[in-house]
Amino acid sequence: MDSPKAGEPGWWPEAEPFRIKVVETIRRVTRPEREKLIEEVGFNVFGLRSEAVYIDLLTDSGTSAMSDAQWAGLMVGDEAYAGSRSFYRLQEAVAGVMGFPLVIPTHQGRAAENVLFTTLVRPGDVVPNNMHFDTTRAHVEHRGATALDLVTEDAYDPVADLPFKGNIDLDKLEKTLARRQKPTAGTAPAAGADLSIPFVLITVTCNSGGGQPVSMANLRAASEICRRHEVPLYLDAARFAENAFFIKLREPGYGNRAVREIAREMFSYVDGCTMSGKKDGLVNIGGFIALRDPEVYQRATVWAVLFEGFPTYGGLAGRDMEAMSRGLEEVVDEDYLAYRVGHVAYLGRSLKEAGVPIIEPVGGHAVYLDALRFLPNLPREQYPAQALTVELYVEGGVRGVEIGTVLAGRDPATGENRFPRLEMVRLAIPRRVYTRQHLDVVAGACRRVLERRGQLRGLAFTHEPPVLRHFTARFERL
Amino acid sequence: MARQRRLAEPYKIKMVEPIKMTTRTERETELQKAGFNTFLLESPKVYIDLLTDSGTSAMSDNQWAGMMLGDEAYAGSVNWRHLWDAVEDIYGFKYMCPTHQGRGAEHLISQILIKPGDFIPGNMYFTTTREHQERAGGAFVDIVIDQAHDAQKDHPFKGNVDLGKLEVLIKKVGPDKIPYVSVAVTVNMAGGQPVSMANLRAVRELCNRYQRSDGRPIRILFDATRCAENAYFIQQREEGYRDKPVRAILREMMSYGDGCTMSGKKDNLVNIGGFAATNEKDVYDKLTQLVVVFEGMPTYGGLAGRDMEAMARGIYEMVDDDYLAFRIGQVRYLGEQLVSAGVPIVRPVGGHAVFLDARAFLDHVPQAEYPAQALAAALYLDSGVRGMERGNVSAGRDKEGQERFPKLELVRLTIPRRVYTNSHMDVVADSVIHLHGERKNIGGLKMVYEPPQLRFFTARFAPLERVGLWEFVEG
């Protein structure tokens, strides 16, 4: 391979900016065993016990390796129910890294969504987002509101090599906000105004779109539109640091700015955020809501107490707040982010060179295999992405996850499969856990499956749960 | 009463956390900063923290070792399997779904089982439990025996269900309007009071006599938060159980129910964690669907893998007879010192806390002047000990906006598990006894900031008069 330059796809520093302090043994079970195990769990990798998996790329959520400083933080956690010093540490870290004065800890990101949405979303509301993640959508819909995806059209093109495919479509945003029932003070409601919009969300990076970043210019413009229409803007900030690093790499004028400053600028455009600490908080458990408005904070604490815990611990052990506050400081380290983004890009580049079809450009936390191009001969009724996920496990003991028809479920009205625009296998890379050699094994497994793709068979359901079928469904090979 | 033999802790100390004694002047400043509300004190300014026994336990070296074996896989974590096996082995329930803590499990169970218009009988309400039941459209009905509401009545099983009250409700609304009978073991709001085995058995028999239209008897779910402490009281107080190990007693208790919600932060000896357990496959299936929305995948439920491992290990440690003898003995040790000195407390002493009867303690302070709040503030001022108000402030206002003036006006001194020594208990006892001698110097308070909901967490107070103990207050 030619060595790419800093900022180009596939570039990464010479070596990891850390050394290994504690290890966890993993083992690759034999191929005949893997054949047997996958059949036992009905060809669904969610059913596999973790010991049966050699390299686990199911998710980057909660699977990070914490640093020695974070582990040390675990030992100094203050478990007081009220006024824990670990809470004040978290508050300082959030203020320092994000610039928000008010924090409500929650046990993880979806709990932050639950608390904030219960506070702000009413039945009949519409919540615009660049692209809702599945739990976010579930929380919006659970309250009888509509989740509206306004991402740019480019996000749906798997091969368009564009720098900021997570951007929200500003034109669509403007048109949506113009339809608000409650118009800007001093103006008459527009004709046909029919929407109640409690806030706008932007997800950075855009997870459902493949971990694609949102540009600073886009955030700034979206913020301006929201302010003009007097609608609050919130970030789903789960991967904010990865997004900030992409801005540094790709957006004119940011190449010499510190990631920390870039992150602060991103947050300066919004009223608050929900955060899953399990991603860019570099922890195994934890999340929070961060806010500027004391009135929203007061209302949200009432729900936090009911669903999570007292506002100074929010359903977390004190030690986990301590670890998260240290993780927030570590994640904006430039060397770490260069390694992290480069590490993921390295897998993408290896796959591309082997001719494996992937979604481009490679995002911040995962590489997505394009199952429709990988298995062009398998009809979508036979769940090609699910079949590919299964083969990858059999071939290399690697666990990815289907992001396609199985995940999309059936239309509640017609009972028919909802075929999404993309049919993918996500290979999510846990932070600081696997080495480049592990990624070579993954790439090798993908390449070998590609070589025998003509022999791959499709799948059919033998057990299909009514909701969230992907977790517990069972299949048979056709 | 015969002098009880002293028990030493059945463990030695392996790791410590320094705590700092503050000066009186510092505490005067901190108390004013916190608006005379112990919830608002910063933890480093507290010397002995008896705010709660929830999530404040010291874990064992074995549990910490388990923390290092956390398997953080999103699906199929080995720690989940260990937790499942521990619940099956110790509680005897067939299915288990982890949650981040007890109220997470209550939320799921309420959403799954309660329909609008349902009634949920229970042996005394608990704040968050009742809130979840009401949000799901149900109404809580108190079926605890009358003695539970009287601080000074001695009764070995003050948490018992009044079978008459339960049967009246069943006959009135019919079995189909009762999604489950909620039995807390022990009863927190009554002072950590236990339920007897005979009572549990009788509740089961009563529920078996009334079938729902799906052919099943009325369901019984335990709030099993302090179930091991309850089992220990049965061993000590109930005929026929003296020679049975707590582990066997707990299994028998749980055999009379169909499932439970559990806050692992109490008897499971962890800082975070909980679960819902059931014997019914259809209930478990619904749990696995809903847990994904609010908590996490059914194989981690919003917990790190390491926390499931620590909880699995804590479940075995909680049924150790020696541990429980010391645990309950330590709470009693504090209670008995106070009783001997004539301090009014809720009798008998429960499993996890000593409750000061603030109405009797400060009989010169009317309930409208928040005697329990004043007493909790005075205790912090005197010795840096933090207790919790459980009286007029906690009870809040009714729908007409009037204060509820509950029968019990208490300060709860909750003892964390395995954290403090009996020397710490002596400091607490000395301070309470000292204040009792000086009680006429403790005046009432007024509320200067009142939040609209759950006011006890963040309300602020000031003394009505700058006299006696409150002389230091700046005007």
CSV table of N, CA and C in Angstrom, one decimal, chain B residues 18-27 43-48 379-385 424 427-428 431:
chain,number,residue,atom,x,y,z
B,18,PRO,N,-11.2,7.6,52.9
B,18,PRO,CA,-11.1,8.5,54.0
B,18,PRO,C,-12.4,9.4,54.1
B,19,ILE,N,-12.8,9.7,55.3
B,19,ILE,CA,-13.9,10.7,55.5
B,19,ILE,C,-13.3,11.7,56.5
B,20,LYS,N,-13.9,12.9,56.4
B,20,LYS,CA,-13.3,14.0,57.1
B,20,LYS,C,-14.4,14.6,58.1
B,21,MET,N,-13.9,14.8,59.3
B,21,MET,CA,-14.7,15.5,60.3
B,21,MET,C,-14.6,17.0,60.0
B,22,THR,N,-15.8,17.7,60.0
B,22,THR,CA,-15.7,19.1,59.7
B,22,THR,C,-15.9,19.8,61.1
B,23,THR,N,-15.6,21.1,61.1
B,23,THR,CA,-15.7,21.9,62.3
B,23,THR,C,-17.2,22.4,62.4
B,24,ARG,N,-17.6,22.8,63.5
B,24,ARG,CA,-18.9,23.3,63.7
B,24,ARG,C,-19.2,24.6,62.8
B,25,THR,N,-18.1,25.4,62.8
B,25,THR,CA,-18.3,26.6,61.9
B,25,THR,C,-18.5,26.3,60.5
B,26,GLU,N,-17.7,25.3,60.0
B,26,GLU,CA,-17.9,24.8,58.6
B,26,GLU,C,-19.3,24.3,58.4
B,27,ARG,N,-19.8,23.5,59.3
B,27,ARG,CA,-21.1,23.0,59.2
B,27,ARG,C,-22.2,24.0,59.2
B,43,SER,N,-21.5,15.8,49.4
B,43,SER,CA,-21.0,14.6,50.2
B,43,SER,C,-19.7,14.8,50.9
B,44,PRO,N,-18.7,15.5,50.4
B,44,PRO,CA,-17.4,15.6,51.1
B,44,PRO,C,-17.6,16.4,52.5
B,45,LYS,N,-18.7,17.1,52.6
B,45,LYS,CA,-18.9,17.8,53.9
B,45,LYS,C,-19.7,17.0,54.9
B,46,VAL,N,-20.0,15.8,54.5
B,46,VAL,CA,-20.7,14.9,55.5
B,46,VAL,C,-19.8,13.9,56.1
B,47,TYR,N,-19.9,13.8,57.4
B,47,TYR,CA,-18.9,12.9,58.1
B,47,TYR,C,-19.5,11.4,58.1
B,48,ILE,N,-20.7,11.2,58.6
B,48,ILE,CA,-21.3,9.9,58.5
B,48,ILE,C,-22.6,10.0,57.7
B,379,LEU,N,-29.1,17.6,63.5
B,379,LEU,CA,-28.2,16.4,63.6
B,379,LEU,C,-26.9,16.7,62.8
B,380,TYR,N,-27.1,17.2,61.6
B,380,TYR,CA,-26.0,17.5,60.8
B,380,TYR,C,-25.1,18.6,61.5
B,381,LEU,N,-25.8,19.6,62.0
B,381,LEU,CA,-25.1,20.7,62.6
B,381,LEU,C,-24.2,20.2,63.8
B,382,ASP,N,-24.8,19.3,64.6
B,382,ASP,CA,-24.2,18.8,65.8
B,382,ASP,C,-23.0,17.9,65.5
B,383,SER,N,-23.1,17.0,64.5
B,383,SER,CA,-22.0,16.0,64.4
B,383,SER,C,-21.6,15.7,62.9
B,384,GLY,N,-22.2,16.4,61.9
B,384,GLY,CA,-21.9,16.0,60.6
B,384,GLY,C,-22.5,14.8,60.1
B,385,VAL,N,-23.5,14.2,60.9
B,385,VAL,CA,-24.3,13.0,60.5
B,385,VAL,C,-25.4,13.5,59.6
B,424,HIS,N,-18.7,4.1,64.6
B,424,HIS,CA,-19.5,5.2,63.9
B,424,HIS,C,-20.9,5.3,64.5
B,427,VAL,N,-20.9,7.3,67.6
B,427,VAL,CA,-20.9,8.8,67.3
B,427,VAL,C,-22.3,9.2,67.0
B,428,VAL,N,-23.0,8.5,66.2
B,428,VAL,CA,-24.4,8.9,65.8
B,428,VAL,C,-25.3,8.9,67.1
B,431,SER,N,-24.6,11.8,69.4
B,431,SER,CA,-25.1,13.0,68.9
B,431,SER,C,-26.6,13.1,69.1
